[in-house]
PDB file of C-alpha atoms in Angstrom:
ATOM      1  CA  MET A 105     176.752 -51.644 -15.341  1.00  0.00           C
ATOM      2  CA  ILE A 106     177.483 -55.181 -14.175  1.00  0.00           C
ATOM      3  CA  LYS A 107     176.786 -56.108 -10.537  1.00  0.00           C
ATOM      4  CA  GLY A 108     179.709 -57.044  -8.293  1.00  0.00           C
ATOM      5  CA  ILE A 109     182.322 -55.030 -10.213  1.00  0.00           C
ATOM      6  CA  TYR A 110     184.198 -51.903  -9.112  1.00  0.00           C
ATOM      7  CA  TYR A 111     183.879 -48.909 -11.406  1.00  0.00           C
ATOM      8  CA  GLU A 112     186.367 -46.060 -11.124  1.00  0.00           C
ATOM      9  CA  PHE A 113     185.230 -42.450 -11.249  1.00  0.00           C
ATOM     10  CA  ILE A 114     186.353 -38.966 -10.371  1.00  0.00           C
ATOM     11  CA  SER A 115     183.962 -37.681  -7.736  1.00  0.00           C
ATOM     12  CA  PHE A 116     182.965 -34.035  -7.357  1.00  0.00           C
ATOM     13  CA  LEU A 117     181.066 -32.671  -4.394  1.00  0.00           C
ATOM     14  CA  CYS A 118     178.688 -29.806  -4.997  1.00  0.00           C
ATOM     15  CA  ASN A 119     179.454 -26.551  -3.141  1.00  0.00           C
ATOM     16  CA  TYR A 120     183.126 -27.528  -2.752  1.00  0.00           C
ATOM     17  CA  ARG A 121     185.798 -27.255  -5.390  1.00  0.00           C
ATOM     18  CA  TYR A 122     187.090 -30.653  -4.452  1.00  0.00           C
ATOM     19  CA  SER A 123     187.451 -33.914  -6.319  1.00  0.00           C
ATOM     20  CA  MET A 124     189.037 -37.287  -5.766  1.00  0.00           C
ATOM     21  CA  PRO A 125     189.142 -40.641  -7.538  1.00  0.00           C
ATOM     22  CA  LEU A 126     186.450 -42.958  -6.212  1.00  0.00           C
ATOM     23  CA  GLY A 127     185.790 -46.643  -6.807  1.00  0.00           C
ATOM     24  CA  ILE A 128     182.161 -47.746  -6.581  1.00  0.00           C
ATOM     25  CA  LEU A 129     181.189 -51.387  -6.125  1.00  0.00           C
ATOM     26  CA  TYR A 130     178.087 -51.745  -8.265  1.00  0.00           C
ATOM     27  CA  ASN A 131     175.354 -53.804  -6.555  1.00  0.00           C
ATOM     28  CA  GLU A 132     171.696 -53.324  -5.602  1.00  0.00           C
ATOM     29  CA  GLU A 133     173.055 -50.506  -3.437  1.00  0.00           C
ATOM     30  CA  PRO A 134     176.197 -49.229  -5.176  1.00  0.00           C
ATOM     31  CA  LEU A 135     178.786 -48.914  -2.356  1.00  0.00           C
ATOM     32  CA  PHE A 136     181.899 -46.855  -1.892  1.00  0.00           C
ATOM     33  CA  TYR A 137     184.390 -46.377   0.887  1.00  0.00           C
ATOM     34  CA  VAL A 138     186.196 -43.220   1.888  1.00  0.00           C
ATOM     35  CA  TYR A 139     189.282 -43.386   4.082  1.00  0.00           C
ATOM     36  CA  LYS A 140     188.859 -41.252   7.203  1.00  0.00           C
ATOM     37  CA  THR A 141     192.160 -39.484   6.512  1.00  0.00           C
ATOM     38  CA  THR A 142     190.862 -37.923   3.281  1.00  0.00           C
ATOM     39  CA  LYS A 143     189.345 -34.485   2.953  1.00  0.00           C
ATOM     40  CA  MET A 144     186.293 -36.040   1.330  1.00  0.00           C
ATOM     41  CA  ALA A 145     185.554 -38.002   4.523  1.00  0.00           C
ATOM     42  CA  LYS A 146     185.439 -34.698   6.393  1.00  0.00           C
ATOM     43  CA  LEU A 147     183.198 -33.046   3.788  1.00  0.00           C
ATOM     44  CA  LEU A 148     180.592 -35.801   3.471  1.00  0.00           C
ATOM     45  CA  SER A 149     177.622 -35.598   5.819  1.00  0.00           C
ATOM     46  CA  LYS A 150     176.604 -38.621   7.875  1.00  0.00           C
ATOM     47  CA  GLU A 151     173.187 -37.094   8.597  1.00  0.00           C
ATOM     48  CA  SER A 152     171.901 -36.171   5.142  1.00  0.00           C
ATOM     49  CA  GLN A 153     172.286 -37.053   1.468  1.00  0.00           C
ATOM     50  CA  ASN A 154     175.390 -35.842  -0.303  1.00  0.00           C
ATOM     51  CA  ARG A 155     175.036 -34.989  -3.975  1.00  0.00           C
ATOM     52  CA  ILE A 156     178.065 -36.256  -5.848  1.00  0.00           C
ATOM     53  CA  TYR A 157     178.754 -35.985  -9.544  1.00  0.00           C
ATOM     54  CA  LEU A 158     180.799 -38.873 -10.884  1.00  0.00           C
ATOM     55  CA  LEU A 159     182.942 -38.528 -13.990  1.00  0.00           C
ATOM     56  CA  SER A 160     184.143 -41.522 -15.971  1.00  0.00           C
ATOM     57  CA  PRO A 161     186.811 -39.667 -17.950  1.00  0.00           C
ATOM     58  CA  TYR A 162     187.804 -40.527 -21.492  1.00  0.00           C
ATOM     59  CA  ASP A 163     191.436 -39.750 -20.638  1.00  0.00           C
ATOM     60  CA  PRO A 164     192.873 -41.655 -17.633  1.00  0.00           C
ATOM     61  CA  ILE A 165     195.323 -38.810 -16.959  1.00  0.00           C
ATOM     62  CA  LEU A 166     192.374 -36.871 -15.531  1.00  0.00           C
ATOM     63  CA  PHE A 167     192.436 -39.268 -12.561  1.00  0.00           C
ATOM     64  CA  LEU A 168     195.919 -37.984 -11.715  1.00  0.00           C
ATOM     65  CA  ASP A 169     194.720 -34.406 -12.224  1.00  0.00           C
ATOM     66  CA  SER A 170     192.009 -35.132  -9.660  1.00  0.00           C
ATOM     67  CA  LEU A 171     194.422 -36.699  -7.206  1.00  0.00           C
ATOM     68  CA  GLU A 172     196.685 -33.656  -7.510  1.00  0.00           C
ATOM     69  CA  HIS A 173     193.626 -31.336  -7.327  1.00  0.00           C
ATOM     70  CA  LYS A 174     194.283 -29.689 -10.689  1.00  0.00           C
ATOM     71  CA  ILE A 175     191.019 -30.738 -12.329  1.00  0.00           C
ATOM     72  CA  GLU A 176     188.923 -28.549 -10.018  1.00  0.00           C
ATOM     73  CA  ASN A 177     190.433 -25.466 -11.660  1.00  0.00           C
ATOM     74  CA  ASN A 178     190.040 -26.793 -15.203  1.00  0.00           C
ATOM     75  CA  ILE A 179     186.292 -27.375 -15.222  1.00  0.00           C
ATOM     76  CA  SER A 180     183.384 -24.943 -15.126  1.00  0.00           C
ATOM     77  CA  TYR A 181     180.822 -24.780 -12.337  1.00  0.00           C
ATOM     78  CA  ASP A 182     177.109 -24.013 -12.329  1.00  0.00           C
ATOM     79  CA  ASN A 183     175.351 -23.233  -9.011  1.00  0.00           C
ATOM     80  CA  GLY A 184     178.250 -24.732  -7.043  1.00  0.00           C
ATOM     81  CA  CYS A 185     178.280 -28.012  -8.974  1.00  0.00           C
ATOM     82  CA  PRO A 186     180.504 -29.056 -11.880  1.00  0.00           C
ATOM     83  CA  LYS A 187     179.111 -28.231 -15.296  1.00  0.00           C
ATOM     84  CA  LEU A 188     178.639 -31.543 -17.090  1.00  0.00           C
ATOM     85  CA  ASP A 189     181.104 -31.333 -19.971  1.00  0.00           C
ATOM     86  CA  GLU A 190     180.562 -34.471 -22.015  1.00  0.00           C
ATOM     87  CA  SER A 191     183.694 -33.770 -24.082  1.00  0.00           C
ATOM     88  CA  ILE A 192     185.788 -35.077 -21.142  1.00  0.00           C
ATOM     89  CA  GLY A 193     183.725 -38.115 -20.161  1.00  0.00           C
ATOM     90  CA  ILE A 194     180.522 -39.699 -18.989  1.00  0.00           C
ATOM     91  CA  TRP A 195     178.758 -38.080 -16.024  1.00  0.00           C
ATOM     92  CA  TYR A 196     176.652 -39.769 -13.348  1.00  0.00           C
ATOM     93  CA  ASN A 197     174.700 -38.577 -10.331  1.00  0.00           C
ATOM     94  CA  CYS A 198     175.040 -40.271  -6.932  1.00  0.00           C
ATOM     95  CA  ASN A 199     173.021 -39.286  -3.889  1.00  0.00           C
ATOM     96  CA  ALA A 200     175.459 -40.626  -1.300  1.00  0.00           C
ATOM     97  CA  ILE A 201     174.031 -41.851   1.981  1.00  0.00           C
ATOM     98  CA  TYR A 202     176.126 -42.823   4.989  1.00  0.00           C
ATOM     99  CA  LYS A 203     175.862 -46.497   5.904  1.00  0.00           C
ATOM    100  CA  LYS A 204     178.472 -47.449   8.529  1.00  0.00           C
ATOM    101  CA  GLU A 205     181.927 -46.840   9.919  1.00  0.00           C
ATOM    102  CA  PHE A 206     184.989 -49.070  10.044  1.00  0.00           C
ATOM    103  CA  ASN A 207     188.317 -48.490  11.821  1.00  0.00           C
ATOM    104  CA  ASP A 208     189.910 -46.654   8.903  1.00  0.00           C
ATOM    105  CA  LYS A 209     187.062 -45.833   6.524  1.00  0.00           C
ATOM    106  CA  LEU A 210     183.437 -44.816   6.099  1.00  0.00           C
ATOM    107  CA  GLU A 211     180.946 -46.698   3.936  1.00  0.00           C
ATOM    108  CA  PHE A 212     178.336 -44.936   1.807  1.00  0.00           C
ATOM    109  CA  TYR A 213     175.904 -46.103  -0.825  1.00  0.00           C
ATOM    110  CA  CYS A 214     174.563 -44.327  -3.879  1.00  0.00           C
ATOM    111  CA  SER A 215     170.848 -43.864  -3.910  1.00  0.00           C
ATOM    112  CA  ASN A 216     169.646 -43.070  -7.406  1.00  0.00           C
ATOM    113  CA  LEU A 217     172.871 -43.693  -9.362  1.00  0.00           C
ATOM    114  CA  LEU A 218     172.003 -42.329 -12.801  1.00  0.00           C
ATOM    115  CA  LYS A 219     173.886 -41.620 -16.001  1.00  0.00           C
ATOM    116  CA  LEU A 220     173.436 -37.937 -16.849  1.00  0.00           C
ATOM    117  CA  LYS A 221     175.548 -37.189 -19.940  1.00  0.00           C
ATOM    118  CA  GLY A 222     178.187 -38.617 -22.260  1.00  0.00           C
ATOM    119  CA  ASP A 223     178.803 -41.637 -24.447  1.00  0.00           C
ATOM    120  CA  ALA A 224     180.798 -44.773 -23.744  1.00  0.00           C
ATOM    121  CA  VAL A 225     184.120 -45.262 -25.489  1.00  0.00           C
ATOM    122  CA  PRO A 226     186.020 -48.548 -25.808  1.00  0.00           C
ATOM    123  CA  TYR A 227     188.078 -49.526 -22.768  1.00  0.00           C
ATOM    124  CA  ASN A 228     191.824 -49.853 -23.290  1.00  0.00           C
ATOM    125  CA  ARG A 229     194.485 -51.625 -21.272  1.00  0.00           C
ATOM    126  CA  SER A 230     196.630 -48.487 -20.736  1.00  0.00           C
ATOM    127  CA  TYR A 231     193.645 -46.807 -19.120  1.00  0.00           C
ATOM    128  CA  GLY A 232     193.128 -49.722 -16.736  1.00  0.00           C
ATOM    129  CA  CYS A 233     196.805 -49.944 -15.763  1.00  0.00           C
ATOM    130  CA  ILE A 234     197.015 -46.194 -15.058  1.00  0.00           C
ATOM    131  CA  VAL A 235     193.877 -46.371 -12.941  1.00  0.00           C
ATOM    132  CA  GLU A 236     195.266 -49.339 -10.998  1.00  0.00           C
ATOM    133  CA  LEU A 237     198.508 -47.396 -10.366  1.00  0.00           C
ATOM    134  CA  LEU A 238     196.418 -44.543  -9.012  1.00  0.00           C
ATOM    135  CA  VAL A 239     194.427 -46.910  -6.793  1.00  0.00           C
ATOM    136  CA  LEU A 240     197.716 -48.000  -5.214  1.00  0.00           C
ATOM    137  CA  LEU A 241     198.798 -44.382  -4.782  1.00  0.00           C
ATOM    138  CA  THR A 242     195.542 -43.336  -3.110  1.00  0.00           C
ATOM    139  CA  LYS A 243     195.774 -46.303  -0.721  1.00  0.00           C
ATOM    140  CA  VAL A 244     199.348 -45.429   0.221  1.00  0.00           C
ATOM    141  CA  GLN A 245     198.419 -41.774   0.686  1.00  0.00           C
ATOM    142  CA  ALA A 246     195.639 -42.888   3.035  1.00  0.00           C
ATOM    143  CA  GLY A 247     198.180 -44.878   5.083  1.00  0.00           C
ATOM    144  CA  VAL A 248     197.501 -48.352   3.674  1.00  0.00           C
ATOM    145  CA  LYS A 249     200.884 -49.776   2.601  1.00  0.00           C
ATOM    146  CA  GLU A 250     201.510 -53.350   1.571  1.00  0.00           C
ATOM    147  CA  PRO A 251     205.039 -54.628   0.864  1.00  0.00           C
ATOM    148  CA  TRP A 252     204.078 -55.930  -2.595  1.00  0.00           C
ATOM    149  CA  PHE A 253     202.676 -52.607  -3.871  1.00  0.00           C
ATOM    150  CA  LEU A 254     205.946 -51.421  -5.472  1.00  0.00           C
ATOM    151  CA  THR A 255     206.554 -54.686  -7.333  1.00  0.00           C
ATOM    152  CA  TYR A 256     203.007 -54.563  -8.630  1.00  0.00           C
ATOM    153  CA  ALA A 257     203.384 -50.865  -9.533  1.00  0.00           C
ATOM    154  CA  ASN A 258     206.487 -51.618 -11.620  1.00  0.00           C
ATOM    155  CA  GLY A 259     204.496 -54.234 -13.521  1.00  0.00           C
ATOM    156  CA  LEU A 260     201.676 -51.758 -14.074  1.00  0.00           C
ATOM    157  CA  LYS A 261     204.131 -49.164 -15.415  1.00  0.00           C
ATOM    158  CA  TRP A 262     205.369 -51.774 -17.875  1.00  0.00           C
ATOM    159  CA  CYS A 263     201.735 -52.535 -18.785  1.00  0.00           C
ATOM    160  CA  VAL A 264     201.094 -48.855 -19.594  1.00  0.00           C
ATOM    161  CA  GLU A 265     204.206 -48.561 -21.762  1.00  0.00           C
ATOM    162  CA  ARG A 266     203.551 -51.820 -23.603  1.00  0.00           C
ATOM    163  CA  SER A 267     199.836 -51.370 -24.204  1.00  0.00           C
ATOM    164  CA  SER A 268     200.166 -47.741 -25.334  1.00  0.00           C
ATOM    165  CA  ASN A 269     203.057 -48.440 -27.726  1.00  0.00           C
ATOM    166  CA  LYS A 270     205.190 -46.252 -25.444  1.00  0.00           C
ATOM    167  CA  ASP A 271     202.922 -43.232 -25.955  1.00  0.00           C
ATOM    168  CA  GLU A 272     204.953 -40.455 -24.309  1.00  0.00           C
ATOM    169  CA  ARG A 273     202.017 -38.921 -22.399  1.00  0.00           C
ATOM    170  CA  TYR A 274     201.035 -42.214 -20.793  1.00  0.00           C
ATOM    171  CA  ALA A 275     204.630 -43.323 -20.194  1.00  0.00           C
ATOM    172  CA  LYS A 276     205.398 -40.039 -18.400  1.00  0.00           C
ATOM    173  CA  VAL A 277     202.294 -40.214 -16.250  1.00  0.00           C
ATOM    174  CA  SER A 278     202.919 -43.842 -15.243  1.00  0.00           C
ATOM    175  CA  ASP A 279     206.510 -43.002 -14.334  1.00  0.00           C
ATOM    176  CA  HIS A 280     205.354 -39.971 -12.332  1.00  0.00           C
ATOM    177  CA  ILE A 281     202.890 -42.096 -10.345  1.00  0.00           C
ATOM    178  CA  LEU A 282     205.553 -44.752  -9.725  1.00  0.00           C
ATOM    179  CA  GLN A 283     207.966 -42.073  -8.433  1.00  0.00           C
ATOM    180  CA  LEU A 284     205.270 -40.743  -6.070  1.00  0.00           C
ATOM    181  CA  LEU A 285     204.697 -44.267  -4.757  1.00  0.00           C
ATOM    182  CA  LYS A 286     208.431 -44.793  -4.231  1.00  0.00           C
ATOM    183  CA  LYS A 287     208.606 -41.643  -2.095  1.00  0.00           C
ATOM    184  CA  TYR A 288     206.064 -43.143   0.317  1.00  0.00           C
ATOM    185  CA  TYR A 289     208.307 -46.205   0.605  1.00  0.00           C
ATOM    186  CA  GLY A 290     211.445 -44.101   1.148  1.00  0.00           C
ATOM    187  CA  GLU A 291     212.859 -44.855  -2.302  1.00  0.00           C
ATOM    188  CA  SER A 292     213.678 -42.391  -5.061  1.00  0.00           C
TER     189      SER A 292
END
C-alpha cells in the first residue's frame, strides 16, 4: 500500500454480525475515523484492542450490501469472526486501537495491519465511482451534509454508467445510491 492514500474496505467486527464501509488512511499508523452516530462507534472499545477484519471486495456492490447490512447474512462465520472467503475479495487484519476523540468522530489506528488472504485484481473506474457515491451516502447518514454533494453524486452516477458501458447491475446500484442521497436532501 502507498502511504498517504485512503483505502476503502468493508469492516467486520468479531463477535458481532455487523459490518460497515471503512476508509483507512495508510501511514506509519494506518488511521480511520468512525462517526459517533454509527453503531460501530458504540461497539468499538476505547480501552482495549478491537480485532477487525477488512475486506477489499472484488465487486463494489458489496459495499452497498454492507451499508444496508445484507452482507452479514451472506457470509460464513468461524468462532464469531467472518470466514475469510477469498472468492469475494482480499482480506486484511487490523487490531484497532483508540487514539483520540473529536466533536463528531473517534480516531483509531490499526496496529499490525496485515494482508491475510486473496489476490489483487485490476482497479476499474466504475468501482471507484460507486465507492465514492457510497462515501457521500455514509457521510450524509452520519449527519454530514454539504450543499455540493448532490451535484457531485450526479456526476459520479454518470461516471459509473459511462465507465461500465451502462452495465445494468452497476447502473441500477448507482441510481439506487443517488435516490437514497436525494431522500436525505428532501428530494425524490
